[in-house]
Every structure is written in structure tokens, then in C-alpha cells.
XYZ file of C-alpha atoms in Angstrom:
433
model
C 0.000 0.000 0.000
C 1.634 3.263 -1.094
C 1.756 6.445 0.981
C -1.251 8.098 -0.692
C -3.422 5.033 -0.290
C -2.516 4.874 3.405
C -3.358 8.553 3.734
C -6.771 8.017 2.112
C -7.473 5.165 4.494
C -6.295 7.174 7.495
C -8.595 10.056 6.585
C -11.509 7.812 5.688
C -12.162 6.430 9.175
C -12.631 9.809 10.957
C -15.032 10.845 8.205
C -16.995 7.633 8.722
C -17.106 8.250 12.466
C -18.351 11.806 11.994
C -21.062 10.756 9.572
C -22.207 7.884 11.768
C -22.448 10.269 14.730
C -24.555 12.631 12.607
C -26.952 9.767 11.888
C -28.144 9.546 15.505
C -31.930 9.312 15.695
C -33.568 12.730 16.072
C -36.207 11.119 18.268
C -33.464 10.030 20.684
C -31.496 13.265 20.517
C -34.434 15.474 21.537
C -35.819 13.125 24.213
C -34.624 15.410 27.029
C -36.405 18.380 25.445
C -39.652 16.448 25.174
C -39.330 15.251 28.764
C -39.215 18.845 30.021
C -42.119 19.826 27.758
C -44.293 16.903 28.904
C -43.645 18.005 32.493
C -44.874 21.511 31.665
C -41.377 22.991 31.991
C -41.566 24.989 28.773
C -38.832 27.510 29.591
C -36.413 24.730 30.489
C -37.299 22.917 27.265
C -36.708 26.132 25.303
C -33.280 26.562 26.896
C -32.380 22.975 25.997
C -33.397 23.296 22.366
C -31.486 26.581 22.037
C -28.339 24.784 23.250
C -28.872 21.677 21.111
C -27.269 20.834 17.764
C -30.572 21.369 15.961
C -30.355 25.112 16.709
C -27.202 25.527 14.615
C -27.563 22.867 11.918
C -28.517 24.472 8.629
C -30.367 21.379 7.458
C -32.640 21.619 10.516
C -33.427 25.334 10.192
C -37.171 24.780 9.690
C -37.483 21.966 12.238
C -35.804 24.003 14.975
C -38.278 26.824 14.397
C -41.243 24.454 14.375
C -40.246 23.031 17.744
C -39.213 26.323 19.332
C -42.354 28.038 18.068
C -44.495 25.445 19.839
C -42.570 25.865 23.102
C -43.115 29.638 22.943
C -46.785 29.123 22.059
C -47.240 26.863 25.088
C -45.859 29.689 27.257
C -48.370 32.140 25.792
C -45.637 34.017 23.898
C -47.744 34.138 20.757
C -45.974 36.851 18.754
C -42.486 35.259 18.881
C -44.098 31.860 18.240
C -45.676 33.219 15.056
C -42.288 34.626 14.011
C -40.646 31.213 14.412
C -43.385 29.450 12.457
C -43.400 32.042 9.685
C -39.642 31.607 9.240
C -40.091 27.825 9.109
C -42.880 28.141 6.540
C -40.783 30.418 4.306
C -37.771 28.135 4.562
C -39.823 25.109 3.544
C -41.201 27.032 0.581
C -37.645 27.867 -0.488
C -36.555 24.246 -0.111
C -39.037 23.081 -2.702
C -37.056 24.991 -5.336
C -33.510 25.481 -4.021
C -32.432 22.347 -2.112
C -30.852 20.446 -4.997
C -27.376 20.195 -3.445
C -28.622 18.996 -0.059
C -30.937 16.491 -1.713
C -27.916 15.125 -3.571
C -26.112 14.716 -0.247
C -29.041 12.760 1.164
C -28.970 10.520 -1.910
C -25.370 9.590 -1.130
C -25.617 9.192 2.673
C -29.209 9.201 4.006
C -32.300 11.383 4.148
C -31.359 12.911 7.502
C -28.482 14.739 5.764
C -30.932 16.746 3.654
C -32.727 19.953 4.606
C -35.845 19.140 6.602
C -38.901 20.246 4.636
C -41.626 18.829 6.885
C -44.271 16.171 6.434
C -47.426 17.219 4.610
C -49.474 17.520 7.806
C -46.721 19.553 9.500
C -46.722 22.059 6.654
C -50.478 22.435 7.028
C -50.306 22.844 10.798
C -47.759 25.685 10.711
C -50.313 28.301 9.557
C -53.126 26.656 11.548
C -51.284 27.140 14.840
C -50.218 30.613 13.701
C -53.903 31.385 13.131
C -54.714 30.261 16.669
C -51.887 32.415 18.022
C -53.104 35.485 16.135
C -56.649 34.961 17.395
C -55.352 34.570 20.953
C -53.790 38.028 20.437
C -57.183 39.404 19.287
C -55.990 39.766 15.692
C -58.832 38.212 13.675
C -57.645 39.595 10.341
C -54.227 37.942 10.456
C -55.828 34.841 11.917
C -57.832 34.548 8.699
C -54.731 35.268 6.605
C -53.041 32.253 8.185
C -56.073 30.039 7.574
C -56.037 31.050 3.907
C -52.345 30.177 3.864
C -53.255 26.671 5.048
C -55.687 26.382 2.128
C -52.934 27.366 -0.319
C -50.669 24.690 1.151
C -53.418 22.076 0.883
C -54.054 22.990 -2.732
C -50.379 22.919 -3.680
C -49.553 19.655 -1.930
C -52.650 17.966 -3.327
C -51.589 19.012 -6.840
C -48.217 17.365 -6.144
C -49.921 14.206 -4.818
C -48.594 14.858 -1.323
C -50.728 14.723 1.790
C -54.046 14.483 -0.008
C -55.207 11.523 2.054
C -53.991 12.951 5.362
C -55.972 16.166 4.870
C -59.244 14.258 5.270
C -58.513 14.252 9.010
C -58.563 18.063 9.074
C -61.910 19.638 9.874
C -60.405 22.186 12.227
C -58.988 24.641 9.682
C -62.372 25.329 8.073
C -64.297 25.103 11.338
C -61.976 27.524 13.114
C -62.110 29.846 10.112
C -65.906 29.894 10.455
C -65.566 30.733 14.148
C -63.257 33.646 13.320
C -65.674 34.912 10.665
C -68.459 34.734 13.244
C -66.382 36.829 15.641
C -66.241 39.478 12.890
C -69.975 39.245 12.143
C -69.316 37.860 8.657
C -72.102 35.274 8.692
C -72.101 34.372 5.007
C -68.411 33.492 4.879
C -68.875 31.530 8.095
C -71.595 29.498 6.365
C -69.226 28.756 3.478
C -66.564 27.531 5.904
C -68.966 25.344 7.890
C -70.147 23.722 4.674
C -66.554 23.051 3.616
C -65.723 21.593 7.031
C -68.755 19.325 6.735
C -67.684 18.212 3.275
C -64.257 17.369 4.652
C -65.741 15.324 7.494
C -67.925 13.409 5.055
C -65.143 12.890 2.542
C -64.517 9.402 3.884
C -67.696 7.522 4.781
C -65.879 5.315 7.279
C -64.281 8.299 8.963
C -67.602 10.026 9.627
C -69.004 6.954 11.352
C -65.870 6.129 13.335
C -66.847 7.767 16.646
C -64.672 10.827 17.186
C -65.569 12.494 13.913
C -69.251 11.695 14.241
C -69.449 14.200 17.089
C -67.629 16.756 14.932
C -70.151 16.229 12.154
C -73.080 16.841 14.506
C -71.466 20.020 15.855
C -70.864 21.392 12.365
C -74.429 20.570 11.297
C -75.814 22.484 14.275
C -73.655 25.541 13.631
C -74.487 25.481 9.937
C -78.212 25.174 10.665
C -78.062 28.002 13.204
C -76.501 30.471 10.766
C -78.572 29.261 7.807
C -81.744 29.965 9.786
C -80.436 33.388 10.844
C -79.572 34.288 7.238
C -82.807 32.754 5.920
C -80.987 30.232 3.782
C -83.963 27.929 3.381
C -82.137 25.864 0.761
C -79.564 24.815 3.352
C -82.151 24.188 6.075
C -84.255 22.030 3.751
C -81.221 19.938 2.880
C -80.218 19.534 6.534
C -83.720 18.554 7.646
C -84.066 16.125 4.771
C -81.049 14.189 6.011
C -81.873 14.534 9.716
C -85.430 15.662 10.575
C -84.607 15.651 14.297
C -81.648 18.036 14.007
C -81.967 21.086 16.283
C -79.733 24.031 17.095
C -79.471 27.060 19.341
C -81.051 30.257 18.046
C -78.394 32.601 16.727
C -80.122 35.606 18.310
C -79.478 33.995 21.696
C -75.751 33.856 20.939
C -75.783 37.508 19.847
C -77.432 38.476 23.132
C -74.725 36.755 25.199
C -70.963 36.373 25.327
C -69.355 33.278 23.837
C -66.362 31.182 24.855
C -64.293 29.387 22.218
C -62.434 26.537 23.918
C -59.571 24.886 22.009
C -58.103 21.796 23.642
C -54.758 20.518 22.331
C -54.644 17.015 23.743
C -51.895 14.474 24.175
C -48.633 13.721 22.437
C -48.255 13.429 18.705
C -46.692 10.124 17.601
C -42.933 10.159 17.069
C -40.868 8.594 14.311
C -38.773 5.530 15.037
C -36.616 3.510 12.611
C -37.727 0.149 11.277
C -34.818 -1.829 9.838
C -34.688 -4.559 7.205
C -31.656 -6.467 5.958
C -31.619 -7.423 2.295
C -28.994 -9.218 0.169
C -27.318 -7.085 -2.514
C -25.081 -9.303 -4.567
C -22.160 -10.361 -2.426
C -23.111 -8.478 0.723
C -25.997 -7.451 2.943
C -27.530 -3.974 3.025
C -29.531 -2.497 5.849
C -32.662 -0.724 4.717
C -34.376 1.535 7.221
C -37.677 3.390 7.051
C -39.262 5.747 9.561
C -42.563 4.735 11.076
C -44.709 6.469 13.654
C -44.915 5.167 17.195
C -47.941 6.243 19.220
C -47.270 7.726 22.647
C -49.741 6.830 25.367
C -51.698 9.434 27.292
C -54.848 9.269 29.397
C -56.786 12.493 28.789
C -58.669 12.121 25.514
C -61.413 14.662 26.218
C -62.372 17.380 28.681
C -65.684 18.122 30.387
C -66.712 21.770 30.632
C -68.403 23.245 33.695
C -69.919 26.730 33.856
C -70.919 27.929 37.316
C -70.543 24.321 38.554
C -72.865 22.891 35.892
C -71.553 20.321 33.402
C -72.563 21.648 29.989
C -70.717 19.273 27.669
C -67.531 17.676 26.393
C -64.854 18.754 23.918
C -65.060 17.446 20.338
C -62.166 16.256 18.159
C -61.813 18.407 15.026
C -58.245 17.495 14.055
C -56.659 14.056 14.388
C -52.971 14.877 14.048
C -51.858 11.347 14.886
C -53.840 9.899 11.989
C -52.686 12.707 9.701
C -49.063 11.868 10.528
C -49.429 8.139 9.897
C -51.238 8.778 6.614
C -48.560 11.237 5.461
C -45.866 8.562 5.847
C -48.009 5.940 4.133
C -48.622 8.247 1.181
C -44.922 8.780 0.496
C -43.757 5.216 1.161
C -43.431 4.248 -2.514
C -41.312 7.326 -3.292
C -39.107 6.483 -0.311
C -38.597 2.906 -1.483
C -37.530 3.987 -4.973
C -35.108 6.592 -3.610
C -33.678 4.249 -1.006
C -33.140 1.417 -3.488
C -31.207 3.729 -5.803
C -29.101 5.003 -2.902
C -28.274 1.510 -1.609
C -27.208 0.396 -5.087
C -25.015 3.491 -5.494
C -23.343 2.849 -2.134
C -22.794 -0.799 -3.019
C -21.131 0.054 -6.322
C -18.884 2.626 -4.635
C -17.885 0.161 -1.896
C -16.987 -2.555 -4.407
C -14.879 -0.155 -6.427
C -13.064 0.992 -3.297
C -12.545 -2.622 -2.235
C -10.804 -3.371 -5.537
C -8.360 -0.526 -4.856
C -7.926 -1.062 -1.122
C -9.541 -4.040 0.679
C -9.257 -2.389 4.100
C -10.983 0.758 2.923
C -13.529 -1.359 1.066
C -14.376 -3.220 4.261
C -14.744 0.093 6.070
C -17.003 1.362 3.297
C -19.289 -1.645 3.683
C -19.477 -0.942 7.407
C -20.169 2.688 6.604
C -23.061 1.656 4.346
C -24.596 -0.429 7.118
C -24.134 2.289 9.729
C -25.363 5.256 7.719
C -28.380 3.729 5.987
C -30.689 4.791 8.793
C -34.206 6.170 8.780
C -34.778 9.904 8.974
C -36.713 10.203 12.229
C -36.926 13.984 12.260
C -40.366 15.411 12.865
C -42.358 18.065 14.711
C -42.425 16.190 18.010
C -44.018 18.941 20.124
C -47.369 18.698 18.323
C -50.466 17.457 20.172
C -52.277 14.301 19.101
C -55.638 16.015 18.532
C -57.198 19.466 18.455
C -60.636 19.645 20.077
C -63.213 22.403 20.418
C -66.111 23.416 22.601
C -68.343 26.489 22.472
C -70.439 27.952 25.239
C -72.562 31.059 25.675
C -72.394 32.966 28.958
C -74.453 35.816 30.341
C -72.999 39.220 29.426
C -71.467 41.640 31.912
C -71.444 39.015 34.635
C -68.467 37.248 36.196
C -68.602 33.602 35.150
C -66.654 30.639 36.518
C -65.413 28.141 33.920
C -63.842 24.860 34.985
C -62.288 22.540 32.416
C -61.788 18.959 33.604
C -59.644 16.830 31.268
C -60.300 13.096 31.500
C -57.261 12.318 33.668
C -55.562 15.665 34.291
C -55.896 18.419 36.846
C -58.896 20.768 36.405
C -58.231 24.211 34.934
C -60.225 27.164 36.260
C -60.968 30.496 34.586
C -63.071 33.473 35.592
C -64.290 35.662 32.735
C -66.581 38.610 32.163
C -67.721 39.245 28.590
C -69.780 41.924 26.931
C -72.764 41.145 24.738
C -71.647 39.308 21.568
C -68.009 39.323 22.744
C -65.944 36.230 21.909
C -63.046 34.872 23.960
C -60.588 32.103 23.104
C -59.466 29.772 25.878
C -56.822 27.284 24.746
C -54.941 24.740 26.815
C -52.724 21.682 26.431
C -52.378 18.412 28.314
C -49.793 15.661 27.868
C -50.887 12.991 30.365
């Protein structure tokens, strides 16, 4: 072995070590951050993520801002949270047209070396949570701007055959948009949004009848009927009564005469990605093939009961199943992943064989490198909830009202509010257990 070949070999092993270290599972590397978040220690979790590698890695620019934005949002720091999410959204947009070089790097090593551009459902949820944050800051106009942004993302991704099936689990974007329009007194646009939310719920016949979404369908029907009656849209009322003659709703004039609470419950822990490995023969050797799959995280509070002045008035309703959206997003792109991975494994195999012909020791190291670096990309927006739920309640105006929210297996949350006639107030909260 001549001097230059020895030098190549000497330099090759540290490079392998560095790349293997960079392939550590994202799910494992941010476990400490999630632990603090699940314990409600949002500031501590924010400090940890700011000190972590993800904060400085260019390829994780968008992911860092997704995660940090959620931690700020959970602290009630809505304006900086929106800033983080807006930066993530813009970065992801740029990546769809400018990430050629990083994509090439991921083709050679693995997907985790590429710029993170988000799963389809994560892209949709960026403006949805921004909309919630704007509304929490009493900015209805920008709240609607963010909802319209989510529609643009849906339209674009559907045209690219990405995320189309996962979007059927989203009724919240249109339903919340209708709620915002109602807060502005724009009844006709609210009707349009309720009808679209209903169409989304009914897009999959099995989904509508599956329990959680059945309650969402009933809620949307009641809100649609209420506004249709108020706006004298007899065509809509006739259609609703034809399908369900027993359907009833609160009179809209009663809502106008009172204050109204919008409760948004972000429940549980979104599933996290874990690697699933397969070993397949490739000529004279064995290649490890690894795909990400979602692992559900257990939690006990799947709903919350609402009490006003000590009276139980109802239970929150699931309008967004993020866990199902996530699983569907991975399923939808599985074929593309298989094709890309197969091409990458073959390219690595050819390179290793060529290197082995020149230097058996380096060739052996290259084969080990192939096994070590062909790992699943487990990056994802891990701070998301599992579901988004809603509840609406009218309260008497100009009178102090006690509201107690009792999650299924979490500590009760108490609020005292006083609203003017026709005033709307958003109460949002999150549980992890």
C-alpha cells in the first residue's frame, strides 16, 4: 500500500465516524427536550433546544423553528411563536425549489443529511397554529390570513400528490375559520366555511361513522343550521332537515345576546418517528434498509368536560386528528421512499466494491459505513399534540362567570371571565398525560 493510499485510508475512518455520529436518531437526541415539555417545563425545554445541535444545523433550520415556536406558544408568547413558524414556513417554501445540493447529499448518505422540509401535515399545521396564536392576540384579520395560507398549502400539496389523504382528518382549519368569521360578524363566509368543514368530514364515509368524527359532524351541522336559519338560507335548512329531521340548534339571536367562549383543547402527544430496519442481500453483501414509522405515545386524557358555574354543559369534540394525519402522510410517500432508497443503496454498493478493488481495508470500512449510515430519517415536529378539540359555550354578558375545564385524567383548569354582549373569547390549553 503506497503512501497516498494509506493517507486516504487514514482520513476515511474519521469521516466515517463523523457521519455515523450525525446519523443519531432525532427522536433520541431530543428526548430530554420532550421530557421537560411533557412536564410543563416549557422555559427549560426552550433553553435545551437553544443549546442543542438542531439550533445551529442548517439542514434543521425549519425543524428548529417548528419546535421552538411550539414551546413559545405553550408559554403564551404568541408573537415570537408566530415569528418562528413564519420563518419555518418560508424556509420550507424555499426548499421546494432550491435544495438540490442537499438532496444530492441525502442521496449519497441518508435522508437525515438533507434539509428538513416537513411532512405534509406539519406544513399544514404551521399556519393553523399561527392562526390560533393570532386569534389569541385578538388579531382576527391575520388569523384569517393564516387560515387562507393553510388552504394554499393544501391545494399545492394535493396538486403534487402529497398529503391528499392525510388532509381528510382536518376539519379544524375550516371550522376555526368559520368561528373567526363569526367573531367578525361575517355570517355568510362563516356558512361557506362550515359547509366546507362538513364536506371534509364526510369525505370518507368510514371516517364520519368512526366515533370521534361523528361528534364533529353533529357540531358542524348544528352551527351550519343556526346560521342558515339566521340568514334565511332555506335551501340549506331544507337539505339539513331532509337528512336529519330531528336536528336542532341554538337560536343565533341567543348567541348575539350573550358572550361566547371558544375553547380549544390541544390534547396528548403526537406520535414520534422511530426507525424500522430490514436487511436485504445485494449481490455479495448485505444492506440495511431503514424506514421511519410512527410510534404512538400513550396518554390518558382524551377529552375534557366543561363546567360553567358548577354545571356540566358538555364535552370537547375532536376536530383534528394529528396522529392519523401523521401516519397517513408517511403511508402516502412510502413508494417514493422505497424507490429513492433502493437507488441510494445500489449506489453505495457500487462505490464500496470499487473501493474494495483498490484497497480491501478501505472497502471493508465502506461496507461498514453503508450499514451504519443507511438509517431512517426520524426527524419530525415532536411537540405537536395528538388532537385538536373544540367546545363552544354562551355565557351571560357583563357578569363574572366561573369556567372549569376537567380533562379526562388531568388536573382541572379554572378560569373566571366577564364578557360583553356578543363578545368572543378564546381559551386554549394543552395536556400531555
